[in-house]
Coordinates of C-alpha atoms in Angstrom, one line a residue:
X1 CA 0.1 0.1 0.0
X2 CA 1.2 3.5 -1.0
X3 CA 1.5 6.1 1.4
X4 CA 0.8 9.9 1.2
X5 CA 3.5 12.3 2.4
X6 CA 1.3 13.1 5.5
X7 CA 1.2 9.3 6.3
X8 CA 5.2 8.7 5.5
X9 CA 5.6 11.2 8.0
X10 CA 3.4 10.1 10.7
X11 CA 5.0 6.6 10.5
X12 CA 8.7 7.3 10.2
X13 CA 8.6 10.0 12.8
X14 CA 6.6 7.8 15.2
X15 CA 9.6 7.8 18.3
X16 CA 8.8 3.9 18.4
X17 CA 10.5 3.8 15.2
X18 CA 13.4 6.3 15.9
X19 CA 16.6 4.7 17.6
X20 CA 16.4 5.9 20.9
X21 CA 20.0 8.0 21.2
X22 CA 19.2 9.6 18.2
X23 CA 15.4 10.5 19.3
X24 CA 16.9 12.0 22.6
X25 CA 19.4 14.0 20.5
X26 CA 16.6 15.4 18.1
X27 CA 14.6 16.0 21.5
X28 CA 17.8 18.3 23.1
X29 CA 18.4 20.1 19.6
X30 CA 15.0 21.2 19.0
X31 CA 15.1 22.8 22.7
X32 CA 18.5 24.1 22.2
X33 CA 17.4 25.9 19.4
X34 CA 14.2 27.1 21.0
X35 CA 16.6 28.9 23.6
X36 CA 19.1 30.1 21.0
X37 CA 16.1 31.6 19.4
X38 CA 14.9 33.6 22.2
X39 CA 18.3 35.1 23.1
X40 CA 18.1 38.6 22.1
X41 CA 20.7 39.6 19.7
X42 CA 21.9 42.9 21.4
X43 CA 22.5 40.2 24.5
X44 CA 24.5 37.7 22.3
X45 CA 26.7 40.3 20.3
X46 CA 30.5 40.4 21.4
X47 CA 29.5 38.1 24.3
X48 CA 30.7 35.0 25.5
X49 CA 27.1 33.4 24.3
X50 CA 28.8 33.3 20.6
X51 CA 30.3 30.2 22.1
X52 CA 27.0 28.6 23.1
X53 CA 26.4 27.0 19.4
X54 CA 29.8 25.5 19.6
X55 CA 29.1 23.4 22.8
X56 CA 25.9 22.4 21.0
X57 CA 27.8 21.4 18.0
X58 CA 30.7 19.4 20.3
X59 CA 27.6 17.4 22.1
X60 CA 26.1 16.7 18.5
X61 CA 29.0 15.3 17.1
X62 CA 29.8 13.2 20.0
X63 CA 26.7 11.8 19.9
X64 CA 26.2 11.3 16.4
X65 CA 29.6 10.6 15.5
X66 CA 29.0 12.1 11.5
X67 CA 31.2 15.3 11.0
X68 CA 29.1 16.9 8.0
X69 CA 25.7 16.3 9.9
X70 CA 27.5 17.7 13.0
X71 CA 28.7 20.8 11.5
X72 CA 25.6 21.5 9.2
X73 CA 23.5 20.9 12.4
X74 CA 26.3 23.3 14.5
X75 CA 26.1 26.1 11.8
X76 CA 22.7 25.9 11.2
X77 CA 22.2 26.9 15.3
X78 CA 24.5 29.8 15.1
X79 CA 22.4 31.2 12.3
X80 CA 19.0 30.4 14.0
X81 CA 20.5 32.1 17.2
X82 CA 22.1 35.4 14.7
X83 CA 19.5 35.8 12.2
X84 CA 16.4 34.1 14.2
X85 CA 14.0 33.6 11.0
X86 CA 16.2 34.6 8.7
X87 CA 18.6 31.9 9.7
X88 CA 18.6 29.8 6.4
X89 CA 18.5 33.0 4.1
X90 CA 21.5 34.3 6.0
X91 CA 23.5 31.0 5.7
X92 CA 22.6 31.1 1.7
X93 CA 23.9 34.7 1.4
X94 CA 27.1 33.9 3.3
X95 CA 28.1 30.9 1.5
X96 CA 27.4 33.1 -2.0
X97 CA 29.6 35.9 -0.2
X98 CA 32.3 33.5 0.3
X99 CA 32.1 31.6 -2.9
X100 CA 32.9 35.0 -4.4
X101 CA 36.2 35.4 -2.9
X102 CA 39.0 34.6 -4.8
X103 CA 41.2 33.1 -2.5
X104 CA 38.5 31.1 -1.3
X105 CA 37.7 29.7 -4.8
X106 CA 41.6 28.9 -5.5
X107 CA 41.6 27.0 -2.4
X108 CA 39.0 24.4 -3.1
X109 CA 40.2 24.3 -6.5
X110 CA 43.5 23.4 -5.2
X111 CA 41.7 20.3 -3.1
X112 CA 39.9 19.2 -6.2
X113 CA 43.6 19.0 -7.9
X114 CA 45.1 17.4 -5.2
X115 CA 42.5 14.7 -5.3
X116 CA 42.9 14.3 -8.9
X117 CA 46.9 13.9 -8.7
X118 CA 46.5 11.5 -5.4
X119 CA 43.9 9.1 -7.3
X120 CA 46.2 9.1 -10.5
X121 CA 49.0 8.6 -8.7
X122 CA 47.0 5.3 -7.0
X123 CA 45.7 4.0 -10.2
X124 CA 48.8 4.4 -12.1
X125 CA 50.7 1.3 -10.1
X126 CA 53.2 4.5 -8.5
X127 CA 52.0 3.7 -5.0
X128 CA 52.1 0.0 -5.2
X129 CA 55.5 0.0 -6.5
X130 CA 56.4 2.4 -3.6
X131 CA 55.0 -0.1 -1.0
X132 CA 56.6 -3.2 -2.7
X133 CA 60.0 -1.4 -3.0
X134 CA 60.3 0.1 0.4
X135 CA 58.8 -3.2 2.3
X136 CA 61.2 -5.3 0.1
X137 CA 63.6 -2.9 0.9
X138 CA 63.6 -2.0 4.9
X139 CA 61.0 -4.8 5.4
X140 CA 57.8 -4.3 7.7
X141 CA 59.5 -1.4 10.0
X142 CA 56.7 0.3 11.3
X143 CA 58.8 2.5 13.1
X144 CA 60.5 3.6 10.4
X145 CA 57.9 3.8 8.2
X146 CA 55.8 6.2 10.8
X147 CA 59.1 8.0 11.2
X148 CA 59.6 8.8 7.8
X149 CA 55.9 9.6 7.5
X150 CA 56.7 12.3 10.3
X151 CA 59.9 13.7 8.0
X152 CA 58.0 13.4 5.0
X153 CA 54.9 15.4 6.3
X154 CA 57.4 17.9 8.0
X155 CA 59.2 18.5 4.3
X156 CA 56.3 18.9 2.7
X157 CA 54.3 21.3 5.2
X158 CA 55.0 24.7 3.3
X159 CA 51.5 23.8 2.5
X160 CA 50.0 22.1 5.3
X161 CA 46.9 20.5 2.9
X162 CA 49.1 19.6 0.4
X163 CA 51.4 17.8 3.2
X164 CA 48.6 16.0 4.7
X165 CA 47.2 14.6 1.5
X166 CA 50.3 13.2 0.2
X167 CA 52.2 12.2 2.9
X168 CA 48.7 9.7 3.6
X169 CA 48.3 8.8 -0.1
X170 CA 52.1 7.7 0.2
X171 CA 52.2 5.7 3.4
X172 CA 48.7 4.3 3.9
X173 CA 49.5 1.5 1.8
X174 CA 52.6 0.6 3.7
X175 CA 51.2 1.1 6.9
X176 CA 48.4 -1.2 5.7
X177 CA 50.5 -4.1 4.4
X178 CA 52.1 -4.3 7.8
X179 CA 48.5 -4.6 9.3
X180 CA 48.9 -1.4 11.1
X181 CA 46.1 1.1 11.4
X182 CA 45.8 4.1 9.1
X183 CA 44.5 6.1 12.1
X184 CA 48.1 6.2 13.4
X185 CA 49.6 7.4 10.4
X186 CA 46.7 10.1 10.0
X187 CA 47.6 11.0 13.9
X188 CA 51.7 11.7 12.6
X189 CA 50.8 13.2 9.7
X190 CA 48.2 15.8 11.0
X191 CA 50.6 16.5 13.8
X192 CA 53.6 17.4 11.8
X193 CA 51.6 18.8 8.8
X194 CA 50.2 21.5 10.9
X195 CA 52.9 22.3 13.5
X196 CA 55.7 22.7 10.8
X197 CA 53.9 24.6 8.4
X198 CA 53.0 27.2 11.7
X199 CA 56.8 27.1 12.7
X200 CA 58.0 27.7 9.2
X201 CA 58.2 31.5 8.4
X202 CA 57.2 30.4 4.5
X203 CA 54.7 27.8 5.7
X204 CA 51.4 28.3 4.7
X205 CA 50.2 28.9 8.2
X206 CA 53.4 31.0 9.2
X207 CA 53.0 33.2 5.9
X208 CA 49.4 34.1 7.1
X209 CA 50.1 35.1 10.3
X210 CA 52.7 37.5 9.0
X211 CA 50.2 39.0 7.1
X212 CA 47.5 39.2 9.8
X213 CA 50.4 40.9 12.2
X214 CA 51.1 43.3 9.2
X215 CA 47.5 44.3 9.1
X216 CA 47.7 45.8 12.8
X217 CA 47.3 49.7 12.6
X218 CA 50.7 49.8 14.7
X219 CA 52.8 47.7 12.6
X220 CA 54.8 49.3 9.3
X221 CA 54.9 46.8 7.1
X222 CA 55.2 43.3 6.1
X223 CA 58.9 43.3 7.0
X224 CA 58.5 44.2 10.5
X225 CA 55.5 41.7 10.9
X226 CA 58.0 39.3 9.4
X227 CA 60.6 40.0 12.4
X228 CA 57.3 39.5 15.0
X229 CA 56.5 36.5 13.9
X230 CA 60.2 35.0 13.8
X231 CA 60.2 36.2 17.7
X232 CA 56.9 34.1 18.4
X233 CA 58.2 30.8 17.0
X234 CA 60.6 29.9 20.2
X235 CA 57.0 30.5 22.1
X236 CA 54.9 27.9 19.9
X237 CA 55.5 25.1 23.1
X238 CA 52.3 23.1 21.4
X239 CA 53.7 22.9 18.3
X240 CA 57.2 21.6 19.7
X241 CA 55.6 19.4 22.5
X242 CA 53.1 18.0 19.8
X243 CA 55.7 17.2 17.0
X244 CA 58.0 15.3 19.9
X245 CA 54.9 12.9 21.2
X246 CA 54.0 12.2 17.6
X247 CA 57.8 11.7 16.5
X248 CA 58.0 9.5 20.0
X249 CA 54.7 7.3 19.1
X250 CA 56.2 6.9 15.7
X251 CA 59.4 5.5 16.3
X252 CA 57.8 3.3 19.4
X253 CA 58.7 4.9 22.4
X254 CA 55.1 6.6 23.2
X255 CA 52.7 4.0 24.3
X256 CA 49.0 3.3 22.7
X257 CA 46.1 5.1 24.4
X258 CA 42.7 4.6 24.3
X259 CA 41.4 3.8 21.1
X260 CA 44.9 4.3 19.5
X261 CA 45.4 0.5 21.2
X262 CA 41.9 -0.8 20.0
X263 CA 42.9 0.3 16.3
X264 CA 45.8 -1.5 16.6
X265 CA 44.4 -5.0 17.6
X266 CA 41.8 -4.3 15.1
X267 CA 44.2 -4.0 12.3
X268 CA 46.2 -7.2 13.6
X269 CA 42.9 -9.2 12.6
X270 CA 43.1 -7.1 8.9
X271 CA 40.2 -4.8 10.1
X272 CA 41.0 -0.9 9.5
X273 CA 38.9 1.1 12.4
X274 CA 37.5 3.8 10.5
X275 CA 38.2 2.5 7.3
X276 CA 37.0 5.2 4.5
X277 CA 37.6 2.7 1.6
X278 CA 34.6 0.2 1.5
X279 CA 33.7 -0.5 -2.0
X280 CA 36.5 1.0 -3.7
X281 CA 39.2 -1.7 -3.4
X282 CA 38.1 -3.4 -6.5
X283 CA 37.7 -0.5 -8.9
X284 CA 41.6 0.7 -8.0
X285 CA 42.6 -2.9 -7.8
X286 CA 41.2 -3.5 -12.0
X287 CA 43.4 -0.1 -13.0
X288 CA 46.6 -1.4 -11.3
X289 CA 46.3 -4.6 -12.5
X290 CA 46.6 -3.5 -16.3
X291 CA 50.1 -4.6 -17.7
X292 CA 51.2 -1.2 -18.2
X293 CA 50.9 -0.1 -14.9
X294 CA 53.5 -2.9 -13.6
X295 CA 56.7 -2.1 -12.3
X296 CA 56.2 1.3 -12.6
X297 CA 59.6 3.7 -11.6
X298 CA 59.7 5.4 -8.3
X299 CA 60.5 8.7 -10.0
X300 CA 56.8 8.4 -11.3
X301 CA 56.1 9.3 -7.4
X302 CA 59.2 11.5 -6.7
X303 CA 58.9 13.8 -9.4
X304 CA 54.8 14.6 -9.1
X305 CA 55.6 15.4 -5.4
X306 CA 59.2 17.5 -6.3
X307 CA 57.0 19.4 -9.3
X308 CA 54.1 20.4 -6.2
X309 CA 56.6 21.7 -4.0
X310 CA 58.6 23.6 -6.7
X311 CA 55.8 25.2 -7.9
X312 CA 54.4 26.2 -4.3
X313 CA 57.4 28.1 -4.2
X314 CA 57.6 29.5 -7.7
X315 CA 53.9 30.5 -7.4
X316 CA 54.1 32.3 -4.2
X317 CA 52.0 29.7 -2.5
X318 CA 49.1 30.0 -4.8
X319 CA 48.0 26.3 -4.5
X320 CA 45.7 26.1 -7.2
X321 CA 48.2 27.5 -9.9
X322 CA 50.8 24.9 -8.1
X323 CA 48.6 21.7 -8.2
X324 CA 47.4 22.8 -11.7
X325 CA 51.0 22.8 -13.3
X326 CA 51.7 19.6 -11.3
X327 CA 48.6 18.1 -12.5
X328 CA 49.5 18.9 -16.1
X329 CA 53.1 17.6 -15.7
X330 CA 52.1 14.8 -14.3
X331 CA 49.8 13.7 -16.9
X332 CA 52.5 14.1 -19.9
X333 CA 54.5 11.9 -18.0
X334 CA 52.5 9.0 -17.4
X335 CA 50.9 9.5 -21.2
X336 CA 54.1 9.6 -22.4
X337 CA 55.3 6.2 -20.9
X338 CA 52.1 4.8 -21.8
X339 CA 50.9 4.4 -18.1
X340 CA 47.5 5.8 -19.4
X341 CA 45.8 7.5 -22.0
X342 CA 45.0 11.2 -21.9
X343 CA 41.3 10.0 -21.8
X344 CA 42.2 7.9 -18.8
X345 CA 44.3 10.2 -17.1
X346 CA 41.5 12.9 -17.3
X347 CA 39.0 10.1 -15.9
X348 CA 41.4 9.6 -12.6
X349 CA 41.7 13.6 -12.2
X350 CA 37.7 14.1 -12.5
X351 CA 37.4 11.0 -10.1
X352 CA 39.8 12.3 -7.5
X353 CA 38.1 15.9 -7.7
X354 CA 34.9 14.2 -6.9
X355 CA 36.3 12.4 -4.1
X356 CA 37.2 15.9 -2.7
X357 CA 33.4 17.2 -2.8
X358 CA 32.4 16.0 0.6
X359 CA 35.6 17.5 2.1
X360 CA 35.5 20.9 0.2
X361 CA 31.7 21.0 1.2
X362 CA 32.8 20.7 5.1
X363 CA 35.1 23.9 4.7
X364 CA 32.5 25.8 2.4
X365 CA 29.9 25.3 5.6
X366 CA 32.6 26.1 8.2
X367 CA 33.2 29.3 6.7
X368 CA 29.8 29.9 6.6
X369 CA 30.3 29.5 10.3
X370 CA 33.1 31.8 10.4
X371 CA 31.4 34.4 8.8
X372 CA 28.5 34.8 11.3
X373 CA 30.8 34.4 13.9
X374 CA 32.6 37.4 13.0
X375 CA 29.3 39.2 12.7
X376 CA 28.2 38.7 16.3
X377 CA 31.0 40.2 17.7
X378 CA 33.8 37.8 17.8
X379 CA 36.3 40.9 17.4
X380 CA 34.9 42.6 20.2
X381 CA 34.1 39.6 22.4
X382 CA 38.2 39.1 21.9
X383 CA 38.8 42.3 22.8
X384 CA 36.9 42.2 26.3
X385 CA 38.8 38.9 27.3
X386 CA 42.0 40.7 26.4
X387 CA 41.2 44.0 29.0
X388 CA 39.5 41.8 31.6
X389 CA 42.7 39.9 32.5
X390 CA 44.2 41.7 36.2
X391 CA 48.0 40.2 36.1
X392 CA 49.7 41.0 32.5
X393 CA 51.9 38.2 33.4
X394 CA 48.7 35.7 33.5
X395 CA 47.6 36.7 29.6
X396 CA 49.7 34.1 27.9
X397 CA 48.5 31.4 30.1
X398 CA 44.8 32.5 29.7
X399 CA 44.9 33.1 26.5
X400 CA 46.0 29.4 25.9
X401 CA 43.9 28.0 28.0
X402 CA 40.7 30.0 27.2
X403 CA 41.4 29.9 23.3
X404 CA 42.2 26.2 23.4
X405 CA 38.8 25.5 24.8
X406 CA 37.0 27.5 22.1
X407 CA 38.9 25.9 19.4
X408 CA 38.1 22.4 20.8
X409 CA 34.7 23.2 20.5
X410 CA 35.1 24.8 16.7
X411 CA 38.4 25.0 15.2
X412 CA 38.2 28.3 13.6
X413 CA 42.1 28.0 12.5
X414 CA 42.9 31.1 10.3
X415 CA 39.9 33.2 11.3
X416 CA 41.0 33.2 14.9
X417 CA 44.1 34.8 13.2
X418 CA 42.3 37.0 11.7
X419 CA 40.4 38.3 14.2
X420 CA 42.7 38.1 17.4
X421 CA 46.2 39.0 16.1
X422 CA 45.3 42.6 14.5
X423 CA 43.8 43.5 17.8
X424 CA 46.0 41.9 20.1
X425 CA 49.2 43.5 18.3
X426 CA 47.7 46.9 19.3
X427 CA 46.3 46.4 22.7
X428 CA 49.0 44.2 24.1
X429 CA 51.5 47.3 23.9
X430 CA 49.3 49.2 25.8
X431 CA 48.6 46.7 28.8
X432 CA 52.9 46.0 28.8
X433 CA 52.2 42.3 27.9
X434 CA 55.1 40.4 26.1
X435 CA 53.7 40.3 22.3
X436 CA 55.6 37.3 21.1
X437 CA 55.1 34.9 24.2
X438 CA 51.3 36.4 24.0
X439 CA 51.0 35.2 19.9
X440 CA 52.9 32.4 20.6
X441 CA 50.2 30.8 23.0
X442 CA 47.2 32.2 21.0
X443 CA 49.2 30.1 17.9
X444 CA 49.6 27.4 20.1
X445 CA 45.7 27.2 21.2
X446 CA 44.9 27.4 17.6
X447 CA 47.0 24.3 16.8
X448 CA 45.6 22.5 19.3
X449 CA 42.2 23.1 18.2
X450 CA 43.4 22.0 14.4
X451 CA 44.5 19.2 15.8
X452 CA 42.1 18.2 18.7
X453 CA 38.7 19.2 17.4
X454 CA 36.2 16.8 15.8
X455 CA 35.5 19.4 12.6
X456 CA 38.2 20.7 12.2
X457 CA 39.6 21.1 8.2
X458 CA 43.0 20.1 9.2
X459 CA 41.5 16.8 10.5
X460 CA 39.2 16.1 7.5
X461 CA 42.3 16.5 5.0
X462 CA 44.5 14.4 7.1
X463 CA 41.9 11.7 7.3
X464 CA 41.2 12.1 3.3
X465 CA 44.7 11.5 2.8
X466 CA 45.3 8.4 5.6
X467 CA 41.6 7.2 3.8
X468 CA 39.8 7.1 7.3
X469 CA 37.0 8.9 8.7
X470 CA 37.6 12.2 10.2
X471 CA 35.6 10.8 13.5
X472 CA 37.9 7.5 13.7
X473 CA 40.9 9.7 13.7
X474 CA 39.6 12.3 16.1
X475 CA 38.7 9.5 19.0
X476 CA 42.0 7.8 18.3
X477 CA 44.2 10.8 18.5
X478 CA 42.8 12.6 21.3
X479 CA 44.8 11.8 24.1
X480 CA 48.2 12.9 22.7
X481 CA 47.0 16.2 21.7
X482 CA 45.4 16.5 25.3
X483 CA 48.9 15.3 26.9
X484 CA 50.5 17.8 24.9
X485 CA 47.8 20.7 25.8
X486 CA 48.2 19.7 29.7
X487 CA 51.8 19.9 29.1
X488 CA 51.8 23.2 27.4
X489 CA 49.9 25.1 30.0
X490 CA 52.0 25.5 32.7
X491 CA 55.0 26.3 30.4
X492 CA 53.0 29.7 29.6
X493 CA 52.3 30.4 33.2
X494 CA 56.0 30.1 34.3
X495 CA 57.1 32.0 30.6
X496 CA 54.6 34.8 31.6
X497 CA 56.4 35.3 34.7
X498 CA 59.7 34.7 33.7
X499 CA 59.2 36.8 30.4
X500 CA 56.6 39.7 31.9
X501 CA 57.6 41.8 28.6

């Protein structure tokens, strides 16, 4: 019997037919939205209430274990709190404005091209050849492979996304062949790609921070901003501690904790925790079994990677131009060797672009949330927090703790820098604070969020590279990032008194 629309709604929305946990989550969410709706805009603007929807998003993510769903619902709640009945229209307008930004579009397109290159390298047999060669030469040495992946990710981290995607693609097959969890690789790669990129003045994160410092009214030019940034590097405590922990883990000197331990046990049985490749193996195996793609030279992996690094520098970190040039060169290299026809290589690139659509949508939604947070007065809120601290020596410690909490709920990454750094560069000298130390604390908090937040774009990218689901990576790597943060916090407390200004 066919059911009309009303009958279907009555049937499928019956609480008896909804999973109990999901039903409770929906009840919570509906009540939560009503509360957000009732909050006056005048009360929300520039206040700590800006963070309230992020707390709801965090709870939703923990229960649903779905990054995309959590991000959509969290973003919707942010717009409901601010735009009220115009929430959906405001959301669409902000997405439209963000998609009109040239840099944003270039970033999305660079993800697509990167996905195309990764899939082409995999289908060409290059990754398979790399796995077989390294395994034959070095054996199945987990410590060597994970340690090398850390070094590789660090070297490639002039752009953190490039580093995470290519590192994961290059080493995931090796890790799996040894019956080790790919979430372990994702943890190591994520840590080094984000943290090293921030430490390097010419890394993507470092480059961005320099320009945010230069945006401050009291900074003369980019050269002065670069000098200030270099002074902050020794104070990026979290970056150094997180990398040390990840490297010790990679070489077997740091224990397997919590869900990571379970992931290793599962891998020994041939089960990958959070496997994101179900249904894909047979198709990719068909590509690599072709005689044209047997015994492929490892230069077919090395040359594309080197071309990416070269063009990133040549095009002044424009990832879209870099990947566009590298994609073309890789295609020519593969076609003239007979590895692919032009049509086959084109299909690889198109399929790879499609693989990156989900990640791109996550980033689009994330930028919309960042936009509405800025509209609600995040800039004013940051300034109020800074001025409310009674003792200047406590500022680095308090900032690290406070922004670590906000970034953990929802990692703003670059947006935190855009909002906070130009303000801090003006306010900190007025209250006699140590500028490099305080900036180092804010940067460390952002790095903690980029690594530990369940909906962080850095997490999505590194998970994609290692072919695992973002939530699986989140639950397995949590203890290591929390330990790094716990070690980092007292260092800022001590440094605040040792180096007050």
